[in-house]
Coordinates of C-alpha atoms and ligand atoms in Angstrom, one line a residue:
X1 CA 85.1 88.4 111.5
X2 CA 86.4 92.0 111.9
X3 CA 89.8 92.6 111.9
X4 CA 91.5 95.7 113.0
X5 CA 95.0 96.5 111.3
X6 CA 98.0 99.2 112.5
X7 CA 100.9 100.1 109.8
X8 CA 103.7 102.7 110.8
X9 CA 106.7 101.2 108.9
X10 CA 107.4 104.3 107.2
X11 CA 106.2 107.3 106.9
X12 CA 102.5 106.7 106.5
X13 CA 100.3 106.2 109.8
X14 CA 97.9 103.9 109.1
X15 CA 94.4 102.2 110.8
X16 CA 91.9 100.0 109.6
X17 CA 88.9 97.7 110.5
X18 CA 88.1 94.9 107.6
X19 CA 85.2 92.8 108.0
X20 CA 86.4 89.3 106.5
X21 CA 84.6 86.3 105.3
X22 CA 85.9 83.3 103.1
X23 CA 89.1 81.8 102.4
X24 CA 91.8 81.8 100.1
X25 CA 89.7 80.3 97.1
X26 CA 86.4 82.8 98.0
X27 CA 86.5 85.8 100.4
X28 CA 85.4 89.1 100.6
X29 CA 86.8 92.1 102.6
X30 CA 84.6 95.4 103.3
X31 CA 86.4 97.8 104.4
X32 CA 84.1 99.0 107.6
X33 CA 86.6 102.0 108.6
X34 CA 90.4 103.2 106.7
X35 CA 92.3 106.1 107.9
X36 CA 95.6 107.3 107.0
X37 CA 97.9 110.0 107.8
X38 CA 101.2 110.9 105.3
X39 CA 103.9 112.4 107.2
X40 CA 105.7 113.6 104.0
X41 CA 105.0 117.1 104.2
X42 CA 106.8 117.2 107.3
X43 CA 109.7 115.1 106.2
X44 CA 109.9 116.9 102.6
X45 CA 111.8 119.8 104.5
X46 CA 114.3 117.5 105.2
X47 CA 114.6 115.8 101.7
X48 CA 113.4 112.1 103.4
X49 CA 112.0 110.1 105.8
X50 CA 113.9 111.2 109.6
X51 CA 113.2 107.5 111.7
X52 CA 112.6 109.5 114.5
X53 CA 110.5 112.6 113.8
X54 CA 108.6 109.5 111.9
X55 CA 108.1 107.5 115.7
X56 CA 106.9 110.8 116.9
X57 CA 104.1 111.6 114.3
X58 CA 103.4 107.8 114.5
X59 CA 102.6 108.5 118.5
X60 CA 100.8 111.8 118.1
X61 CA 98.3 110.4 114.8
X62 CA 97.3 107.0 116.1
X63 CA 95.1 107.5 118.7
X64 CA 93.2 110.3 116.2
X65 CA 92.8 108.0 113.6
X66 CA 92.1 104.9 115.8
X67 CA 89.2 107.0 116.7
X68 CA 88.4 108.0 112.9
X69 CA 87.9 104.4 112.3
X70 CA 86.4 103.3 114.8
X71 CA 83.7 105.5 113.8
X72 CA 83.4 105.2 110.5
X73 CA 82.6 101.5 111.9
X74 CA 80.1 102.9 113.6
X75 CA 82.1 100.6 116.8
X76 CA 82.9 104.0 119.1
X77 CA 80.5 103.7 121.6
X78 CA 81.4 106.0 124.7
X79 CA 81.4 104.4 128.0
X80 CA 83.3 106.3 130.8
X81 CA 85.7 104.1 132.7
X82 CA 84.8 100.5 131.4
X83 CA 88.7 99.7 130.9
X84 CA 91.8 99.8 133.0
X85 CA 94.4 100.6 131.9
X86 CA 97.0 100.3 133.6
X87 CA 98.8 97.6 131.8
X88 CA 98.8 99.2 128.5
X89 CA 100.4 102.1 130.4
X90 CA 103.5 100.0 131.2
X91 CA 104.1 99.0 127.6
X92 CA 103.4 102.5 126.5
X93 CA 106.3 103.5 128.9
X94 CA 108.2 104.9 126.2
X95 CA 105.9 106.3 123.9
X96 CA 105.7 109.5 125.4
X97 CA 103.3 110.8 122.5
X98 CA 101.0 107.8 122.7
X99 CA 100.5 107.6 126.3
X100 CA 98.1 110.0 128.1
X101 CA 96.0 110.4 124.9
X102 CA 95.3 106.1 124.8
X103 CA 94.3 106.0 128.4
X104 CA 91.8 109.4 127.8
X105 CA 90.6 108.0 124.6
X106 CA 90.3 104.0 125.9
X107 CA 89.0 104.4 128.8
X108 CA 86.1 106.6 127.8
X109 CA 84.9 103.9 125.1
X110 CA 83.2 100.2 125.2
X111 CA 85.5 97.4 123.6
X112 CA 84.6 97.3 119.9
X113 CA 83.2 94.5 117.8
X114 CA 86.9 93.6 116.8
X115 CA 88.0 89.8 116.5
X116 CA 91.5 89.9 115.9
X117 CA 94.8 93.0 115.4
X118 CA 97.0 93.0 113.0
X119 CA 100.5 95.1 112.8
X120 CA 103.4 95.2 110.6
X121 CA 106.5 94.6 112.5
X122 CA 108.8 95.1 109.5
X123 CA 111.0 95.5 107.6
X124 CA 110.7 99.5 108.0
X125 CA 112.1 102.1 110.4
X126 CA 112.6 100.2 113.9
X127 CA 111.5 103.5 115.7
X128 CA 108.8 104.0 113.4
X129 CA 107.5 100.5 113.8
X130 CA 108.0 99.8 117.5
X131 CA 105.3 102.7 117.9
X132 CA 102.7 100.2 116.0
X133 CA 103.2 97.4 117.6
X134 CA 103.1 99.0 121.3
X135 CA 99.8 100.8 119.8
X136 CA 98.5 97.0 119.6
X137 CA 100.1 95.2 122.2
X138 CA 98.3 98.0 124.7
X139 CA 95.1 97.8 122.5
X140 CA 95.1 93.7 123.0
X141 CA 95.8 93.4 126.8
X142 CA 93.4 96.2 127.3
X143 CA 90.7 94.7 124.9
X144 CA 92.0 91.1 125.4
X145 CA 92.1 91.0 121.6
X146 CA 95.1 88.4 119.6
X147 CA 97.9 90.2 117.3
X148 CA 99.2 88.8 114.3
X149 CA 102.1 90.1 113.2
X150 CA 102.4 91.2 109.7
X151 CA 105.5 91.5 107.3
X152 CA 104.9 94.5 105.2
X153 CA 106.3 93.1 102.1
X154 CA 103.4 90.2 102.3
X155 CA 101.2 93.4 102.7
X156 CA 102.3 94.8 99.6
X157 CA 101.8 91.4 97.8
X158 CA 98.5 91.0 98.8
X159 CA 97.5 94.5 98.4
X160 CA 98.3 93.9 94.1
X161 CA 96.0 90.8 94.2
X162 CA 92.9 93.1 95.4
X163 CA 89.7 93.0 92.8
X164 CA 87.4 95.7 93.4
X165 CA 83.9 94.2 93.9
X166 CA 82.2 97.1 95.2
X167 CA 83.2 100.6 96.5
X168 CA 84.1 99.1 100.1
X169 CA 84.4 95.6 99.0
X170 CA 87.3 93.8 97.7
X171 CA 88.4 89.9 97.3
X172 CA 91.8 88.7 97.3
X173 CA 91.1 85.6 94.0
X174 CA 92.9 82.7 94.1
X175 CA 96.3 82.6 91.6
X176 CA 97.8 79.9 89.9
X177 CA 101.4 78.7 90.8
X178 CA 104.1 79.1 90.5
X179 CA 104.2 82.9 91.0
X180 CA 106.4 85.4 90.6
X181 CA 106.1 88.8 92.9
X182 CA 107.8 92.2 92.0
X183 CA 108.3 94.3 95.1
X184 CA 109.5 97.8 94.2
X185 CA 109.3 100.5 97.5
X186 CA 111.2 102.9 98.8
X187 CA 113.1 100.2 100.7
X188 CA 113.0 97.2 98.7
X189 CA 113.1 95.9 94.9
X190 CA 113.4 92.0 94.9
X191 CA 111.4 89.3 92.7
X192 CA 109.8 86.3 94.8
X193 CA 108.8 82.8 93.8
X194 CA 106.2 81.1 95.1
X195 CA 104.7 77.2 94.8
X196 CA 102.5 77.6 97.3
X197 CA 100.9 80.5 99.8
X198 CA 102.7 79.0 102.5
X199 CA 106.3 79.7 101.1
X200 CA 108.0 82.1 100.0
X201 CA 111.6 82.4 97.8
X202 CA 114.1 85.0 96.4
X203 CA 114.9 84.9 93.5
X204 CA 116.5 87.8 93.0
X205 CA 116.9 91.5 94.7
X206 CA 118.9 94.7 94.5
X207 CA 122.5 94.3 95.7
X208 CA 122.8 98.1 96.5
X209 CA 119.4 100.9 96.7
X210 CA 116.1 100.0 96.2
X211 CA 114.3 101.1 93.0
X212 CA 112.2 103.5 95.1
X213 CA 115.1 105.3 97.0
X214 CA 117.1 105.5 93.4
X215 CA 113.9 107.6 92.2
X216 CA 113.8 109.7 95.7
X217 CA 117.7 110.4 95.3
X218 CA 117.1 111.2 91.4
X219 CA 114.2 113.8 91.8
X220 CA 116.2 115.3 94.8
X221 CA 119.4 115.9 92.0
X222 CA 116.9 117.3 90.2
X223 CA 115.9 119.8 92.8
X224 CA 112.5 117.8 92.8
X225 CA 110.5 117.5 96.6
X226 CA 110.3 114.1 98.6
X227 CA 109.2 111.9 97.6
X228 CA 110.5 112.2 94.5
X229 CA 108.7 109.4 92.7
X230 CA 105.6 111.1 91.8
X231 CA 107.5 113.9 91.0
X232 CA 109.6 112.5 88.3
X233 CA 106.7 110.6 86.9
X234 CA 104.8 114.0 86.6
X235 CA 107.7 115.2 84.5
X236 CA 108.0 111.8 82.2
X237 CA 104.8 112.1 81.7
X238 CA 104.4 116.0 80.6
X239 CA 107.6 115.1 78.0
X240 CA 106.1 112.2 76.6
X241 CA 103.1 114.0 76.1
X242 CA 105.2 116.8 74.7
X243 CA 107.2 114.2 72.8
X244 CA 110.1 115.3 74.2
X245 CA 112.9 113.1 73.4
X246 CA 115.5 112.3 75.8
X247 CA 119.4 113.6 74.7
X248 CA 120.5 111.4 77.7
X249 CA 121.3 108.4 77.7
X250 CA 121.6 106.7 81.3
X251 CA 123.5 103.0 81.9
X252 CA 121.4 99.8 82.5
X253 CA 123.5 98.1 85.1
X254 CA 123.4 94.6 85.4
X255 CA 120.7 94.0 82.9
X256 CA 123.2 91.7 81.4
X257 CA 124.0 89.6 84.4
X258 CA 123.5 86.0 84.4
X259 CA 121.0 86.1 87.4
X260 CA 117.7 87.9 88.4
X261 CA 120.0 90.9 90.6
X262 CA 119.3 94.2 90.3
X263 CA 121.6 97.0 90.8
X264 CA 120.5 101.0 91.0
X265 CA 123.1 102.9 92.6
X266 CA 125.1 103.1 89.1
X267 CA 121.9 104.7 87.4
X268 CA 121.9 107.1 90.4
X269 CA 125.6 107.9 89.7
X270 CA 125.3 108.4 86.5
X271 CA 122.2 110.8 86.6
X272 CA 124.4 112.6 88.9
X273 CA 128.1 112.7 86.9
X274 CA 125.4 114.1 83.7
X275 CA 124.1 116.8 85.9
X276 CA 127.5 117.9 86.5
X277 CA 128.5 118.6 82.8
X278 CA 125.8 120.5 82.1
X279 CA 125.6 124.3 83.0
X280 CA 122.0 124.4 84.4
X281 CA 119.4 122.6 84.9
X282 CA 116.2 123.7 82.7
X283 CA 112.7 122.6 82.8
X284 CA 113.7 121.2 80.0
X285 CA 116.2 119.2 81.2
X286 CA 114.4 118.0 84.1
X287 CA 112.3 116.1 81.9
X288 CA 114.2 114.8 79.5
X289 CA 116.2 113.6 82.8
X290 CA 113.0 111.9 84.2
X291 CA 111.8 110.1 80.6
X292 CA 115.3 109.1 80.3
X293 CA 115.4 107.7 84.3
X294 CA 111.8 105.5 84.0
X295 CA 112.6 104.3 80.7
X296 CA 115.9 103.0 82.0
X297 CA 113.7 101.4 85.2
X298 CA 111.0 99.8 83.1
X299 CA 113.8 98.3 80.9
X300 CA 116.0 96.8 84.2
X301 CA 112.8 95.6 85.8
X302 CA 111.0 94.0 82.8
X303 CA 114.4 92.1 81.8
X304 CA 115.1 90.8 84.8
X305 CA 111.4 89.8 85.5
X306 CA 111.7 88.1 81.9
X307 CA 115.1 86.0 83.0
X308 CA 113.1 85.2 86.3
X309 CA 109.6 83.8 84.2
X310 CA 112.4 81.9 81.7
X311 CA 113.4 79.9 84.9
X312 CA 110.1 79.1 86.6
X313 CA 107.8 79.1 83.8
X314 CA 105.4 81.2 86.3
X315 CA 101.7 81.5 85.4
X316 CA 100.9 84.5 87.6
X317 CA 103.5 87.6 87.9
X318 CA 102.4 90.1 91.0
X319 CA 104.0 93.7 90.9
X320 CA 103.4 95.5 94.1
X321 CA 104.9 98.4 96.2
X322 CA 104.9 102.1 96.1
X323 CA 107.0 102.3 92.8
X324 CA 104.1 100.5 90.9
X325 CA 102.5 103.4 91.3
X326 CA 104.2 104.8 88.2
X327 CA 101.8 105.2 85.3
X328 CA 104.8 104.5 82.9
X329 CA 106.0 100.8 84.8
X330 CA 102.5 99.8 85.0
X331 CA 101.9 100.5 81.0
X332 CA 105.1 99.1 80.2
X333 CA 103.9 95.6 82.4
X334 CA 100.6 95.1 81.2
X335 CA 101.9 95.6 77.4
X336 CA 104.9 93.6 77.7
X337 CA 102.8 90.4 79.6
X338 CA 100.1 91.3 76.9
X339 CA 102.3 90.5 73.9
X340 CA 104.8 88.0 75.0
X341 CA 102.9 86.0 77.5
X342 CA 99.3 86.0 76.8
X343 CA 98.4 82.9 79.2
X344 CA 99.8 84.6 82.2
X345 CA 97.8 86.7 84.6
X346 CA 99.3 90.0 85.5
X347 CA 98.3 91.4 88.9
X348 CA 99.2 95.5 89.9
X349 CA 97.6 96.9 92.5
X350 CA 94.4 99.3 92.8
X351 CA 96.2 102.7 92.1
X352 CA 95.2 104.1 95.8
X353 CA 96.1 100.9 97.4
X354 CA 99.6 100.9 95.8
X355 CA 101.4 102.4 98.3
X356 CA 101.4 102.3 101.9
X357 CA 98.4 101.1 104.0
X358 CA 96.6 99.7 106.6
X359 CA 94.5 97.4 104.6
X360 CA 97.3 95.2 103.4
X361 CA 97.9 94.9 106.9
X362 CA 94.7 93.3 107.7
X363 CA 94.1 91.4 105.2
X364 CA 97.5 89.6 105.5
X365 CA 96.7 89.5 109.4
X366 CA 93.2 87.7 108.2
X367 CA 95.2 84.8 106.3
X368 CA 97.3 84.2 109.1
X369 CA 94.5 84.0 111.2
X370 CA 93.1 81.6 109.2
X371 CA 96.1 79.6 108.8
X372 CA 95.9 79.4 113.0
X373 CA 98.8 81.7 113.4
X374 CA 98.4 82.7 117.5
X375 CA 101.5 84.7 118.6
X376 CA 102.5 85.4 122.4
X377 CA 102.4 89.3 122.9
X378 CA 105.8 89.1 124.4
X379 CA 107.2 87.5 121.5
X380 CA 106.8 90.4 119.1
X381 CA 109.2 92.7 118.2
X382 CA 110.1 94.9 115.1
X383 CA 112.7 93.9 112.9
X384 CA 113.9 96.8 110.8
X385 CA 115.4 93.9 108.2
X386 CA 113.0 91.8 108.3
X387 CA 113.1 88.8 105.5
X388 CA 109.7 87.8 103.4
X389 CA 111.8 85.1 101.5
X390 CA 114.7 82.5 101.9
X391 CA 116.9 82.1 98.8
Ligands
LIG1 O1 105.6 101.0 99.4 P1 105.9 102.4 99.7 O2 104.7 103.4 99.9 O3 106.8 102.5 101.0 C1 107.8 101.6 101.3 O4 107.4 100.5 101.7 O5 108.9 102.0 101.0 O6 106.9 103.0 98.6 C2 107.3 104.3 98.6 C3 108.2 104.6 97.4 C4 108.9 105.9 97.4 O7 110.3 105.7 97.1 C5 108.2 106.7 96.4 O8 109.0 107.7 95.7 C6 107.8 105.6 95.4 O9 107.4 104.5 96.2 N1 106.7 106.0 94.5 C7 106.8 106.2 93.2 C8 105.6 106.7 92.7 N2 104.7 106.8 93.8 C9 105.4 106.4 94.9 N3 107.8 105.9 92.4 C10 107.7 106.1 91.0 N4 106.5 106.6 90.5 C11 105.5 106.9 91.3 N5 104.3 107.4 90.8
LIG2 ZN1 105.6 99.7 101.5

């Protein structure tokens, strides 16, 4: 079946159209069309993500790259006044930047080859993801096509299990339980358990900033641009290749704890009471500042991922979200699982499906489907806090 997915919970604008066959023990996904728009040139002026200069760029890209996919699908067949679209227009009352361009754009086109939608409807930026999930309300009463609403941390998850089987085909293999998930973004750091694909458990999660954001505020102390992970891993990366030692050293907060929390906003503190004692801030410094910042991540992460495997006795540990992006954390992960637990299966993402997209979306959208999920249109809404887990 062919399933087209929508993700605007940040700052990314995403569309794709998966075909999907199989099921959770054998499947394949090609990817028939993937487009993606970053909005963080235009929110790098502001040093992070605005919710609602996001929701705008969100209604001005979708339609465009709606259209990008759907011919890369070779699905956008023109065919002048087919649709009516009058009730999309109703739900696309208040997306001002959405609305005219949809009904030009829908009603000049034939209803594509697509079985089932997919959106995320959190957690994110409520503004931002509204805009997604109007996009596919109007798309399904117009088309007559079911959503499945996604959470974009299951995204995330699913997008670290991907297996590259050919240059637009990927499968999602099956894991062993119990599992243990990693989720490091810009909004979230918590560790999940699973027994079973049809639960999911916290076991533990940051009680202040998320890894990701402690990054973003780091790099931007350091005069770095959003978003500021790249940016510092650039530097770490120049000074251990320079073997530039650190002459910092920053706090591991609660790496001691008796439980499988995480806390970041002390690390953030700190990088900012050592900045203040020094008289400038060299090239130099910046570095040694960025080594010193990802070793002290790696370290926080892999202990408390450690306490958490001593529990559950996991057989599979997942690490997903934009943060495992780092060159460093993933080193550090595949090592560290290497050595001290040879048995278990370590899963990290494909490096460019490691942070935000639209193929998460669908594939997550595709298991649901499978599972019989059928939502009521009226019944979704986005939930800017939305919870994966239970504890
Ligand atoms: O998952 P994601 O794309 O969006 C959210 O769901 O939040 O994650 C974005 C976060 C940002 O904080 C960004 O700075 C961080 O991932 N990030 C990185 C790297 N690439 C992206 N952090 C560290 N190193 C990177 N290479
Ligand atoms: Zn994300």
């Amino acid at each position: 079946m062919n399933i087209l997915s929508i993700e605007t919970s940040c700052d990314e604008t995403a569309v794709s159209i998966l075909q999907a066959e199989g099921d959770f023990k054998k499947n394949t996904f090609k990817i028939l069309g993937d487009a993606l728009f970053s909005q963080a040139d235009i929110h790098k002026r502001y040093g992070g993500v605005y919710p609602n200069l996001a929701k705008r760029e969100h209604g001005k890209n979708l339609v465009p790259l709606l259209k990008q996919t759907l011919q890369d699908a070779q699905m956008l067949i023109e065919k002048t006044g087919q649709y009516n679209a009058k009730d999309a227009d109703v739900i696309l009352e208040r997306e001002v930047e959405l609305k005219q361009q949809f009904a030009d754009f829908i009603q000049a086109i034939d209803k594509p080859a697509i079985d089932a939608m997919s959106v995320t409807h959190g957690p994110g930026l409520e503004p931002a993801l509204w805009v997604g999930i109007n996009f596919a309300k109007a798309l399904s009463v117009t088309w007559n096509i079911p959503v499945i609403p996604i959470n974009h941390m299951e995204g995330h998850i699913f997008s670290s299990l991907l297996k590259k089987k050919s240059d637009s085909e990927f499968t999602v293999p099956s894991i062993d339980f119990p599992s243990l998930s990693l989720l490091i973004s810009g909004g979230h750091t918590e560790i999940i358990y699973q027994e079973s694909w049809s639960e999911y458990n916290l076991a533990g999660q940051t009680q202040d900033d998320a890894v990701g954001e402690a990054f973003d505020k780091v790099a931007r102390m350091l005069g770095l641009p959003y978003p500021g992970g790249p940016e510092i891993s650039k530097l770490s990366e120049q000074a251990r290749k320079e073997k530039i030692e650190s002459s910092i050293k920053l706090p591991r907060p609660m790496i001691r704890s008796d439980n499988c929390h995480f806390s970041f906003s002390g690390l953030k503190t700190a990088v900012l009471y050592a900045l203040r004692d020094l008289p400038e801030i060299t090239e130099q410094t910046k570095k040694e500042f960025a080594r010193e910042f990802e070793d002290a991540v790696s370290e926080i992460l892999i202990t408390k991922v450690k306490r958490a495997i001593g529990e559950c006795n996991a057989k599979t540990l997942i690490v997903g979200g934009g943060v495992a992006a780092n060159s460093h954390i993933r080193n550090e992960f595949q090592n560290w699982i290497k050595n001290e637990y040879p048995d278990m299966t370590l899963f990290i993402p494909p490096r460019e499906l490691t942070t935000d997209n639209a193929i998460m979306i669908g594939i997550a959208g595709y298991f649901r489907y499978l599972a019989g999920q059928k939502t009521e249109l009226s019944t979704i809404t986005a939930d800017g806090n939305l919870k994966l887990a239970v504890t």
